[in-house]
Tab-separated table of C-alpha atoms and ligand atoms in Angstrom:
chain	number	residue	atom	x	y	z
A	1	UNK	CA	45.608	-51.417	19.675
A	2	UNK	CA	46.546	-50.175	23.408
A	3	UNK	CA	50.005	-50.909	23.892
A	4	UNK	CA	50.464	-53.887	27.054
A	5	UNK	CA	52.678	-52.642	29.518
A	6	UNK	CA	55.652	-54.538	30.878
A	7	UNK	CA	55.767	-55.727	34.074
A	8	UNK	CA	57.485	-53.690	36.597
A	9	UNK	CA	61.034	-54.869	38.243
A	10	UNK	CA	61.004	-51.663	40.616
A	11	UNK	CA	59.166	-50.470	43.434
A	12	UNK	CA	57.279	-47.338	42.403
A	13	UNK	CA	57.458	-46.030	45.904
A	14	UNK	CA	61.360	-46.083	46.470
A	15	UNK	CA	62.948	-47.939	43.402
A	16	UNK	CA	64.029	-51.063	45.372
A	17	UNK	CA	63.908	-54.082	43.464
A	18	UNK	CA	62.962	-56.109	46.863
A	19	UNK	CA	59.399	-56.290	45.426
A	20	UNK	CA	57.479	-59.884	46.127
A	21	UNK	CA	54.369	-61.276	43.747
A	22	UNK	CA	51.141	-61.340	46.199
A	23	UNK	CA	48.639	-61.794	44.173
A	24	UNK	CA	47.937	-62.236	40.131
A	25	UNK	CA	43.890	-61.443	38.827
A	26	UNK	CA	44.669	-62.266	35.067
A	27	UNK	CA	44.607	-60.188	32.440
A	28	UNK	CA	41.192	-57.705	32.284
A	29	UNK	CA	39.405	-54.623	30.990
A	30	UNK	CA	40.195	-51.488	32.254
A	31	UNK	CA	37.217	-51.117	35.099
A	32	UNK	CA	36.223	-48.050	33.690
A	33	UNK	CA	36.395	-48.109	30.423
A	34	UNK	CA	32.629	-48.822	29.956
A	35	UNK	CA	31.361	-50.383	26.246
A	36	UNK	CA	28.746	-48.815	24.475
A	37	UNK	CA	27.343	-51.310	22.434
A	38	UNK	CA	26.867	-49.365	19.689
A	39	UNK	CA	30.508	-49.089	19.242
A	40	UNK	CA	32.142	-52.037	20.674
A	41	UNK	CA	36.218	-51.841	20.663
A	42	UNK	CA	37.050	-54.784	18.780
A	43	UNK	CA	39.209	-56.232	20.672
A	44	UNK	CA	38.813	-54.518	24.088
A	45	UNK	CA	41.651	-53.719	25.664
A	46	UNK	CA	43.050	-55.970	28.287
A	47	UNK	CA	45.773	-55.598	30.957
A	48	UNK	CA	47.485	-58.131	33.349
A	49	UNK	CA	46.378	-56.803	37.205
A	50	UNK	CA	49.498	-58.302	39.141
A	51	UNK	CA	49.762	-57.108	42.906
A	52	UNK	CA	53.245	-57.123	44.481
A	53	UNK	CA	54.545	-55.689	47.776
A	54	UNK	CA	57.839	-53.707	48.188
A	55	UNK	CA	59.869	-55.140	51.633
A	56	UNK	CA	61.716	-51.972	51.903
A	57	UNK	CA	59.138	-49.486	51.987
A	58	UNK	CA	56.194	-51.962	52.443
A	59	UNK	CA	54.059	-50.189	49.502
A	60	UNK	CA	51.893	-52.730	47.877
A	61	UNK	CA	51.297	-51.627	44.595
A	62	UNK	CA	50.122	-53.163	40.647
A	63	UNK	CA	53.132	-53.688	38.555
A	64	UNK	CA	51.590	-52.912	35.281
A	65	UNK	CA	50.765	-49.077	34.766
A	66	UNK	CA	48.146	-48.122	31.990
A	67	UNK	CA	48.529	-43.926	32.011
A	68	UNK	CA	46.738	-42.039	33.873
A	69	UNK	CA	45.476	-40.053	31.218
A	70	UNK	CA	43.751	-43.368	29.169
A	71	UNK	CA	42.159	-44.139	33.261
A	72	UNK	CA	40.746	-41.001	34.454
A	73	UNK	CA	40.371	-38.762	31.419
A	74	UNK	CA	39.886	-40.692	28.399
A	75	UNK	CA	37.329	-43.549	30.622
A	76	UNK	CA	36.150	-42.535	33.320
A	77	UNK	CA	32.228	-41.908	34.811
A	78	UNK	CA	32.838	-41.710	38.284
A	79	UNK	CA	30.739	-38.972	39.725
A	80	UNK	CA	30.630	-38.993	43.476
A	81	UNK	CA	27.887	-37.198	44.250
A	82	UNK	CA	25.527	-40.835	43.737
A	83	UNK	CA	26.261	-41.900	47.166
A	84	UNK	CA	24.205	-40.203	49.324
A	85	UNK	CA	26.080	-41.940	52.704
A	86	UNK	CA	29.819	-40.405	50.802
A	87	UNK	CA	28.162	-37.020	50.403
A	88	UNK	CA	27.279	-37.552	53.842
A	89	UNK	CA	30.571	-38.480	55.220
A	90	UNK	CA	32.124	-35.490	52.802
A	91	UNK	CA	29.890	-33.372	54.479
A	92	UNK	CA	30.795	-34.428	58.016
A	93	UNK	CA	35.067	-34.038	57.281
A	94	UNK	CA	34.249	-30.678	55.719
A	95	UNK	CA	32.478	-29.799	58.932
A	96	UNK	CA	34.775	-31.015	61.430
A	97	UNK	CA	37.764	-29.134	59.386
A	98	UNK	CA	36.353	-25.704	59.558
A	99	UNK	CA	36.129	-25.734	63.159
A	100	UNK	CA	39.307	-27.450	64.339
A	101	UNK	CA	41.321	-25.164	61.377
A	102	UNK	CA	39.196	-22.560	62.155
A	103	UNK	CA	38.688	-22.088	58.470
A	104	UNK	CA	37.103	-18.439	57.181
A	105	UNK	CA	37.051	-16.348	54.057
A	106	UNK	CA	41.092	-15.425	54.042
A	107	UNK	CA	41.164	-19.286	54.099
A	108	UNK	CA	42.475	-21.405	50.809
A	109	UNK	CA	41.106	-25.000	51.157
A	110	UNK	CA	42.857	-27.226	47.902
A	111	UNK	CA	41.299	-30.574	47.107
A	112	UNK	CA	43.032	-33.349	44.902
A	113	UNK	CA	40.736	-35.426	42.921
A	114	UNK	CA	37.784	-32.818	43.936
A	115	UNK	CA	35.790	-34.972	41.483
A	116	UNK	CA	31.869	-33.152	40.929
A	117	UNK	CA	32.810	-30.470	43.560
A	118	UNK	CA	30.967	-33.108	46.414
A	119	UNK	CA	33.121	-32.298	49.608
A	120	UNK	CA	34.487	-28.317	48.426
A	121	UNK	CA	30.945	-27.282	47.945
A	122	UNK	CA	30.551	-27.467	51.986
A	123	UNK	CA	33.575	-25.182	52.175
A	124	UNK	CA	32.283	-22.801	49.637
A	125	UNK	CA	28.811	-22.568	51.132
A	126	UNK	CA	30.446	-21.596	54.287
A	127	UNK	CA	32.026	-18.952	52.068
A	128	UNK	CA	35.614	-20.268	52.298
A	129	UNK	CA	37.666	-20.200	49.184
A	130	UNK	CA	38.268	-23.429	47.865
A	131	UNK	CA	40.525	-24.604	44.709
A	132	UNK	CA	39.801	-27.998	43.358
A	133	UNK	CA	41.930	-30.054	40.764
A	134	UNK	CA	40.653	-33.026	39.173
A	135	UNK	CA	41.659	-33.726	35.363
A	136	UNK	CA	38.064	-35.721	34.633
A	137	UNK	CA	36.565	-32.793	32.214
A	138	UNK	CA	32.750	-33.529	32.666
A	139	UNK	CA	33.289	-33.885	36.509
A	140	UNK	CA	35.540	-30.559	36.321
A	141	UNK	CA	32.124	-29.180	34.171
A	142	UNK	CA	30.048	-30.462	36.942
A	143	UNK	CA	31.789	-29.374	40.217
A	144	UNK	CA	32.175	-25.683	38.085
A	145	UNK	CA	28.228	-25.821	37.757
A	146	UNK	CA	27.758	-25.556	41.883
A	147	UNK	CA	30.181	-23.102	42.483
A	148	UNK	CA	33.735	-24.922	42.602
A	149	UNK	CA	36.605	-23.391	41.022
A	150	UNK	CA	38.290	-26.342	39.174
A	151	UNK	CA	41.660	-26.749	37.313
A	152	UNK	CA	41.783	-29.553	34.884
A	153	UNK	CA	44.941	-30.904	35.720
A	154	UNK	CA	46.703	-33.933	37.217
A	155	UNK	CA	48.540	-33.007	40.454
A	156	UNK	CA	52.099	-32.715	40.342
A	157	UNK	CA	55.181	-30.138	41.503
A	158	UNK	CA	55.210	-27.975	38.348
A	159	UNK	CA	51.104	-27.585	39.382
A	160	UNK	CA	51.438	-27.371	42.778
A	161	UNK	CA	54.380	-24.874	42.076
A	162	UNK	CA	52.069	-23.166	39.711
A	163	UNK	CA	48.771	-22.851	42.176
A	164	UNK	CA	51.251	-21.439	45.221
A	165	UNK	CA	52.160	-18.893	42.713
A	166	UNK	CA	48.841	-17.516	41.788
A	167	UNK	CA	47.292	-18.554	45.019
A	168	UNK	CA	49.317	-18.523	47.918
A	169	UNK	CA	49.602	-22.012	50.423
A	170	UNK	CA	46.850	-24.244	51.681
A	171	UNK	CA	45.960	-24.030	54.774
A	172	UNK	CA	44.035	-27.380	54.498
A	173	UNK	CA	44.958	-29.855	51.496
A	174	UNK	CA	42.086	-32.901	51.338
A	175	UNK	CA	43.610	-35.732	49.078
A	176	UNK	CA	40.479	-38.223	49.368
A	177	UNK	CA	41.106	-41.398	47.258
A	178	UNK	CA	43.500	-40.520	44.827
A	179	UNK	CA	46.765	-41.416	46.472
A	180	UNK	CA	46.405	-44.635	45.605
A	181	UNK	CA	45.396	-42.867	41.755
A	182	UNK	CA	49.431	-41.825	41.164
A	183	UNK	CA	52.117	-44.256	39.523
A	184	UNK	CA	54.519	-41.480	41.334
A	185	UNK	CA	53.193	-41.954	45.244
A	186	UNK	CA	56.791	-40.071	46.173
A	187	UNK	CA	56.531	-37.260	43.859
A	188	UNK	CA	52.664	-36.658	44.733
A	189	UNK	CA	53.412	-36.257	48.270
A	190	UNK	CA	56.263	-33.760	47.560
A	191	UNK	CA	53.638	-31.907	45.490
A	192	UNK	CA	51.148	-31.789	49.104
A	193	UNK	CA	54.373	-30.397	50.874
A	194	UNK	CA	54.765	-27.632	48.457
A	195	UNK	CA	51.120	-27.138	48.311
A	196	UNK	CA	50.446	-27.153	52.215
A	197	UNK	CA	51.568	-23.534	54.222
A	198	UNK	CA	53.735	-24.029	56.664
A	199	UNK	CA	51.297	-24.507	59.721
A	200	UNK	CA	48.363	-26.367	57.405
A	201	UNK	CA	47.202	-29.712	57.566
A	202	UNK	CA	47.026	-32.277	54.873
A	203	UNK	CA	44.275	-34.752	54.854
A	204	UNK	CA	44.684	-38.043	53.028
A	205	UNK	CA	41.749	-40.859	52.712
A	206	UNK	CA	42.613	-44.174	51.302
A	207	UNK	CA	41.046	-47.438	51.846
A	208	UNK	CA	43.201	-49.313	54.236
A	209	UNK	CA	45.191	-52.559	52.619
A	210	UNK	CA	44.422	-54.272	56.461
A	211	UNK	CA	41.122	-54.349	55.489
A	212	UNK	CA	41.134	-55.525	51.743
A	213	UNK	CA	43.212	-58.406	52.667
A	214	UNK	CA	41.442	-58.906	56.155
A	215	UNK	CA	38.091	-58.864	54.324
A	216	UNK	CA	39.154	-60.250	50.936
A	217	UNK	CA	38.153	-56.926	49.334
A	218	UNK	CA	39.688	-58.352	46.000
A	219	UNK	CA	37.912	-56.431	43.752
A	220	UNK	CA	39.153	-53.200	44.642
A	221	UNK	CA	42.286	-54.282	43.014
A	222	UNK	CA	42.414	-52.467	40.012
A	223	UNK	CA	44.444	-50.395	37.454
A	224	UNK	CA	43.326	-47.017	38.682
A	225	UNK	CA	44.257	-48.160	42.100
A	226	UNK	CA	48.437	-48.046	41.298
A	227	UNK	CA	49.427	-48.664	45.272
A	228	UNK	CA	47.332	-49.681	48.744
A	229	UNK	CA	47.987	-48.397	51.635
A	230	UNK	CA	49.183	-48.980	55.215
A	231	UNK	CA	50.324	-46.731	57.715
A	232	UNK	CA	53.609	-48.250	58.027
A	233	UNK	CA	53.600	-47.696	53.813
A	234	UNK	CA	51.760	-44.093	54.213
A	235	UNK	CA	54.118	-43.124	57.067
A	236	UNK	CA	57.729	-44.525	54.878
A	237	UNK	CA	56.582	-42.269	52.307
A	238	UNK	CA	55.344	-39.074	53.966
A	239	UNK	CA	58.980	-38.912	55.388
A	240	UNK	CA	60.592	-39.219	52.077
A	241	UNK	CA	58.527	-36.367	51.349
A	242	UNK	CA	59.706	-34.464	54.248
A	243	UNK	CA	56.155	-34.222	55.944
A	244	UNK	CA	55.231	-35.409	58.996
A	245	UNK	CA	52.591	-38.024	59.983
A	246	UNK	CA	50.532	-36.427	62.974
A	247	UNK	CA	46.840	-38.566	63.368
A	248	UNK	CA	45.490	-41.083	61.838
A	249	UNK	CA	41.652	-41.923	62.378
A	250	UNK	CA	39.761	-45.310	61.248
A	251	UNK	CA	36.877	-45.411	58.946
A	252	UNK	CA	34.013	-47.436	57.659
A	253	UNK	CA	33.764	-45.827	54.366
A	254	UNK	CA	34.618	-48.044	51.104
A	255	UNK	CA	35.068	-51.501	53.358
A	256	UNK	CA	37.702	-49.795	55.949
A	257	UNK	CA	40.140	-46.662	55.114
A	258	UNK	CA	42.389	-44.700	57.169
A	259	UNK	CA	42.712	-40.948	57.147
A	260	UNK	CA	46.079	-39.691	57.569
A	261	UNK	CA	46.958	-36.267	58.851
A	262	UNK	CA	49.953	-34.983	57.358
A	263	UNK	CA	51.799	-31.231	58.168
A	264	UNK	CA	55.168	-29.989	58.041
A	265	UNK	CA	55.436	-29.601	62.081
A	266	UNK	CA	53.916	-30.965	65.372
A	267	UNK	CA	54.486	-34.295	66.957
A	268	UNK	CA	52.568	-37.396	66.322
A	269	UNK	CA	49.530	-38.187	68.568
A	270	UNK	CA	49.288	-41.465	70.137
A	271	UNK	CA	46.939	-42.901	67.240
A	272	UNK	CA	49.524	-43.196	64.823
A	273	UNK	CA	52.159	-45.411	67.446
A	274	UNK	CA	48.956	-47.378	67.803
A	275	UNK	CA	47.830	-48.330	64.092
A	276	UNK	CA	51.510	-48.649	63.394
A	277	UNK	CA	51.535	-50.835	66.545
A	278	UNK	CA	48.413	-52.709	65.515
A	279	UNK	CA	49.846	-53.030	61.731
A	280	UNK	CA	53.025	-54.604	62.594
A	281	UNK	CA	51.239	-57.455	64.952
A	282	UNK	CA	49.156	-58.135	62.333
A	283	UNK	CA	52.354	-58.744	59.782
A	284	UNK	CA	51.750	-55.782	57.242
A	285	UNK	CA	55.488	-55.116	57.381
A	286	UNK	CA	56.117	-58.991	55.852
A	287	UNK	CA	55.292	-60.041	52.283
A	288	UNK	CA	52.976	-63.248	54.015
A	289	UNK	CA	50.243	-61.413	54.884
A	290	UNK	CA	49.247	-60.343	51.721
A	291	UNK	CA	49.556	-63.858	50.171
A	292	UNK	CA	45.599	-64.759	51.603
A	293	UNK	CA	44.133	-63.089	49.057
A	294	UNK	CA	45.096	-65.259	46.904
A	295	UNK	CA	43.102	-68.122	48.119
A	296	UNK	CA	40.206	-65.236	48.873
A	297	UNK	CA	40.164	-64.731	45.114
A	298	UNK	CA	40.198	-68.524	44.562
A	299	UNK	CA	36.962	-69.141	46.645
A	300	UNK	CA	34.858	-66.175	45.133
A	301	UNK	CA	35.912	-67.407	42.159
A	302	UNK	CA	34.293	-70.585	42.521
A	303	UNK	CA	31.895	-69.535	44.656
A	304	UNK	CA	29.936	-66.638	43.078
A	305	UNK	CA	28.800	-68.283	39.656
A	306	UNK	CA	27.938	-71.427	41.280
A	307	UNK	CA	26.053	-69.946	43.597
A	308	UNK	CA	24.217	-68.166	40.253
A	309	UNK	CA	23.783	-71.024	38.239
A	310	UNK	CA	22.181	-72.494	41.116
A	311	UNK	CA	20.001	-70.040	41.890
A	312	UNK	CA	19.201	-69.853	37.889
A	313	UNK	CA	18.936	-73.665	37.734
A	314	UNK	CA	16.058	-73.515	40.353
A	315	UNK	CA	13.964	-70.802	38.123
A	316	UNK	CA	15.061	-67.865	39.567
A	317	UNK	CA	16.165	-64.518	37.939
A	318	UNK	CA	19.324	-63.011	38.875
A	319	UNK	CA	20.520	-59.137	38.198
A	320	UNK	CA	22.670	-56.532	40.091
A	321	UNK	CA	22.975	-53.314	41.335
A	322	UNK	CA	26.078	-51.130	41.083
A	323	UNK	CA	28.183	-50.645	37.831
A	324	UNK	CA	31.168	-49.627	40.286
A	325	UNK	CA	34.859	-49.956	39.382
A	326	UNK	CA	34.980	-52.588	41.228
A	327	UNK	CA	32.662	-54.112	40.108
A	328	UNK	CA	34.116	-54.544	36.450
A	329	UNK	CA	37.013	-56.598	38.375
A	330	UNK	CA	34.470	-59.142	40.180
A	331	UNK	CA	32.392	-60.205	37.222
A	332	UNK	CA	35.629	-60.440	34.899
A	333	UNK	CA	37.789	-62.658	37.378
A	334	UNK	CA	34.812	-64.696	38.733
A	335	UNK	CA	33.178	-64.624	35.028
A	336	UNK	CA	29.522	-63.658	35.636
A	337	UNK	CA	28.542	-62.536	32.889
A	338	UNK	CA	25.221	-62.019	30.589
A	339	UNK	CA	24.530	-65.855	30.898
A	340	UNK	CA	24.231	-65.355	34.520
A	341	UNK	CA	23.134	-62.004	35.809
A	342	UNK	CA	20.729	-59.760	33.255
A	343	UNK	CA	21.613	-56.358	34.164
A	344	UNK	CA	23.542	-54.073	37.001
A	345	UNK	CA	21.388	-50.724	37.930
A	346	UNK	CA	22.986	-47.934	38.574
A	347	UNK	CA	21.868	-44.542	39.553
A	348	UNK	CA	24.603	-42.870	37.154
A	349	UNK	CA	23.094	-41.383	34.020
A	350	UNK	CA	26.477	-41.351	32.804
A	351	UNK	CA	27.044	-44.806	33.147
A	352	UNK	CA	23.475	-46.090	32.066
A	353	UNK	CA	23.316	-47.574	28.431
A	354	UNK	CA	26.905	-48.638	28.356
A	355	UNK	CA	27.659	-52.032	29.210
A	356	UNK	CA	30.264	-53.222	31.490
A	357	UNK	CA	33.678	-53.676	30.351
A	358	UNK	CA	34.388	-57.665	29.277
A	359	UNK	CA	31.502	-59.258	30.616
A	360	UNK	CA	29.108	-56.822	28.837
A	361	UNK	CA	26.512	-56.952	31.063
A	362	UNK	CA	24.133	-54.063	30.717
A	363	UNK	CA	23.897	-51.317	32.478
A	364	UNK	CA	20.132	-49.774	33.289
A	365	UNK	CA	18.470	-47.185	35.528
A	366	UNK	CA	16.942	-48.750	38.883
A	367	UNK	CA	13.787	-48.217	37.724
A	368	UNK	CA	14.214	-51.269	35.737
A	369	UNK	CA	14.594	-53.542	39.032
A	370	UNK	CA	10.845	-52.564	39.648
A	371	UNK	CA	10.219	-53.445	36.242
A	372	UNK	CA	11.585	-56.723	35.795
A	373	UNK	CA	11.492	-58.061	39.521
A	374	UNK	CA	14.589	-60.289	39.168
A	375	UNK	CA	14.218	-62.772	42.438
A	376	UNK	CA	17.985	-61.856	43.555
A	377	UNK	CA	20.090	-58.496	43.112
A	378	UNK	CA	24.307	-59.495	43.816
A	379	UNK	CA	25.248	-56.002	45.414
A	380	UNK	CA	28.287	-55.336	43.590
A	381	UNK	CA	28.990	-51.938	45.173
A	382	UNK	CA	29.069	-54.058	48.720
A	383	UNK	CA	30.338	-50.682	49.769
A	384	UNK	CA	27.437	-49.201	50.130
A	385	UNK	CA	24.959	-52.312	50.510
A	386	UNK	CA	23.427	-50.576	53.501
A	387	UNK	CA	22.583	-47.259	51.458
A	388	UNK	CA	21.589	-49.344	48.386
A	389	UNK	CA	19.555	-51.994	50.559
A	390	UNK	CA	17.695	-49.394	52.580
A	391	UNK	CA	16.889	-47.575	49.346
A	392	UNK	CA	15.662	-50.431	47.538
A	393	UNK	CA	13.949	-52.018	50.806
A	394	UNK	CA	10.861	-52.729	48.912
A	395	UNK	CA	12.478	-55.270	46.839
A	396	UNK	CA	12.574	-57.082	49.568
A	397	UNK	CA	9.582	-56.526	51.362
A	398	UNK	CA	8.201	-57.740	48.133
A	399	UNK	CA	10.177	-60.659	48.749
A	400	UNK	CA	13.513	-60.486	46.284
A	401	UNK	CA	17.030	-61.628	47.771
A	402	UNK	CA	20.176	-59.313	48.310
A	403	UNK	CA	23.177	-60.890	47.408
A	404	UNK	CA	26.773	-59.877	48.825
A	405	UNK	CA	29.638	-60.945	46.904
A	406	UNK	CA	32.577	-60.810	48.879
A	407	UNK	CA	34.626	-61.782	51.422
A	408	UNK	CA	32.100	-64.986	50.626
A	409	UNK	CA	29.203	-64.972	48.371
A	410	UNK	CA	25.936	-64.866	50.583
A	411	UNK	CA	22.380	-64.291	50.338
A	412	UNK	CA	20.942	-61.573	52.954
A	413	UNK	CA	17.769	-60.346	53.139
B	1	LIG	P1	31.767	-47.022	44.239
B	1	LIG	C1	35.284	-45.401	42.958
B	1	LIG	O1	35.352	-46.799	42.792
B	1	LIG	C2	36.093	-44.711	41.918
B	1	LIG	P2	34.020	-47.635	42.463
B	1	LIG	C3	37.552	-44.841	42.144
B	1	LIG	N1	38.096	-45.970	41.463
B	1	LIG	C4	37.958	-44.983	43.564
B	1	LIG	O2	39.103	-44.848	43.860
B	1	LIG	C5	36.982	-45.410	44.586
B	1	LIG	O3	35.666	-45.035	44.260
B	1	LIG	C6	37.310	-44.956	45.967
B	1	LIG	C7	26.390	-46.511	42.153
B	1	LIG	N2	25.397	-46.316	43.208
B	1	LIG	O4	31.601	-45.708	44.871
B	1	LIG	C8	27.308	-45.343	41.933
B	1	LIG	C9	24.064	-46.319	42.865
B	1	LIG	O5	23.728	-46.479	41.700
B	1	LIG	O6	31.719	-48.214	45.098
B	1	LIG	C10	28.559	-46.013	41.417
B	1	LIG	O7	28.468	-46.235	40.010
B	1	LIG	N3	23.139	-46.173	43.856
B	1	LIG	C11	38.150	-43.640	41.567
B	1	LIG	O8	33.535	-47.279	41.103
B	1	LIG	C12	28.565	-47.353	42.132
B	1	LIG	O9	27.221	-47.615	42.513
B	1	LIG	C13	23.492	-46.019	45.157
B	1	LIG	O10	22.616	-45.896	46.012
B	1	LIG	O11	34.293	-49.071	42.748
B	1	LIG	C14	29.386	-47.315	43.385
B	1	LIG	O12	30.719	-47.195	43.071
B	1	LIG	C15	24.875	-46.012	45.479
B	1	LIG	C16	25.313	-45.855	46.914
B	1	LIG	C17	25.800	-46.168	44.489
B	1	LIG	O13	33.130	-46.926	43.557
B	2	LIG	ZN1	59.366	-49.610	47.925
């Protein structure tokens, strides 16, 4: 039996108690922790996913923490390289960073969360060393396979300490996604100052909490994810950390991040007065903006199996592509589960065979879309529906439906 945490009085960010309830999902499977259904956990773990947002330091963050170790080491099949349009935009920030750093061989290029070895391999092609940490063993395995040195460790200051030792500073630190993976934001930025050399830049991607709540991007709300980010939140704690804020730039990927350039010197261009600007209009810095998603949540809820059963009632056959993380959270708060939808595809191997977590839908290869022609395919990795809609386009030339899920349940296509 997992152990249910308690739910958290303090803000993980700064400690205040000021923290306000935004938004409660239930109680649900880990998103990750796929089933094989040859050896289903009996129960399956579940957790309460509570959102809450700190008025001191304006971190929104999960108040129950499941370790990090039972999330990203003991469940988790997240390979990044399946995207083609993230190894393409992994591809593009490795690029523009070698020129503007004017990266070369006496270079050291760190990555956090390096994952398969998807964005360092464009560094070490270019024959700049590169160091990547990720804790995930088989993606550790994998990103060794091409090339990229790996250590499989979490980040923290004894590490950091440890590869500044051996290693010497960073001139560039990439921290893509996985600032929102730490229960200890504060002592994971610390851990980028001592990593970074003095006159390096540290980049940091996270999907932008404007956008989630904006675009009622409810399902990224999940245990893995222990805080979301603002500017005004990124910029509160990159202080405390005694690094500087110096550029932030907007970007589509994963329904709307921010990438935040951090350093231990040089003043702040005029892009991050303006999203700071732009935040505060919009009320990021007060606990009522946050409160929409609630009634987001509410309507997909309704929304999505109705829409299903409908479908279903009329004849049709309904299955879905994308056994994302995400994913796990839609069907288990909206409740779609094998009586509705028949399978999710996914190009993982990794991930093919298991079922997801709760619901227990299967997961299958593509291939079995062409095989089984369901009439409508609910893209649950929305993130990507472009990619996964141009790669599938004859489904629907052959006349099946594309259905996105959120902010509103709709049929494209
Ligand atoms: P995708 C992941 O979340 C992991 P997830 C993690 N939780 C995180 O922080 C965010 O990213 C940022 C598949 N796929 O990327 C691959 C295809 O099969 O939205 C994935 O299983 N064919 C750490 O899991 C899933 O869909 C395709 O053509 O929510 C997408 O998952 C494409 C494009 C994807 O992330
Ligand atoms: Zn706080």
């Amino acid at each position: 039996m997992s152990v249910i945490p308690e739910a958290r009085e303090t803000c993980q960010g700064c400690g205040s108690g000021n923290l306000h309830p935004v938004v409660d999902l239930g109680v649900v499977p880990l998103a990750d922790a796929l089933v094989d259904p040859a050896r289903p956990p009996d129960p399956e773990p579940r957790f309460p996913l509570a959102v809450a947002f700190c008025a001191d330091c304006l971190l929104v963050q999960v108040r129950h923490h499941v370790p990090p170790q039972t999330l990203f080491v003991d469940n988790y099949l997240y390979f990044s390289s399946y995207s083609r349009d993230l190894l393409e935009h992994a591809r593009r920030h490795a690029s523009g960073l070698i020129e503007s750093r004017k990266l070369g061989p006496d270079s050291l290029v760190v990555e956090i969360a390096s994952n398969d070895g998807y964005l360092l391999r464009n560094f070490a092609e270019a024959g700049i060393p590169v160091l990547g940490i990720d804790p995930a063993p088989a993606q550790a395995a994998a990103a060794r396979e091409i090339g990229v040195e790996t250590l499989e460790e979490f980040l923290d200051e004894r590490v950091a300490e440890r590869i500044v030792r051996e290693r010497g500073h960073a001139d560039v630190v990439v921290a893509n996604n996985v600032m929102a993976h730490t229960p200890d934001p504060l002592g994971f930025a610390r851990s980028l100052a001592t990593l970074l050399a003095p006159g390096g830049v540290a980049t940091i991607e996270n999907a932008s909490v404007r956008e989630l709540v904006r675009h009622g991007e409810f399902d990224t709300i999940y245990h893995e994810h222990f805080s979301y980010f603002s500017t005004l939140a990124m910029d509160s704690l990159l202080r405390r950390a005694g690094l500087r804020l110096v550029r932030v730039e907007k970007l589509p990927i994963h329904g709307g991040s921010l990438r935040w350039f951090a350093a231990h010197e040089g003043e702040p261009d005029a892009s991050v007065a303006a999203i700071i600007e732009e935040e505060r209009a919009d009320g990021l810095a007060e606990p009522d903006f946050y409160l929409s998603l609630d009634r987001r949540v509410r309507s997909v809820r309704e929304r999505l199996p109705a829409l299903i059963a409908r479908l279903r009632a009329g004849g049709a056959s309904v299955a879905a592509y994308g056994a994302a993380a995400k994913a796990a959270i839609l069907l288990n708060v909206t409740q779609v589960d094998t009586g509705l939808i028949d399978f999710v595809a996914d190009r993982n191997p990794h991930k093919q065979g298991l079922c997801m977590p709760g619901v227990r839908v299967p997961i299958v290869a593509p291939e079995a879309i062409r095989e089984r022609r369901p009439d409508y395919l609910v893209v649950l990795a929305w993130n990507f529906a472009d990619e996964i809609m141009r790669q599938e386009a004859w489904y629907a030339e052959e006349g099946g439906r594309f259905v996105i899920p959120v902010p509103e349940p709709r049929v494209v296509g």
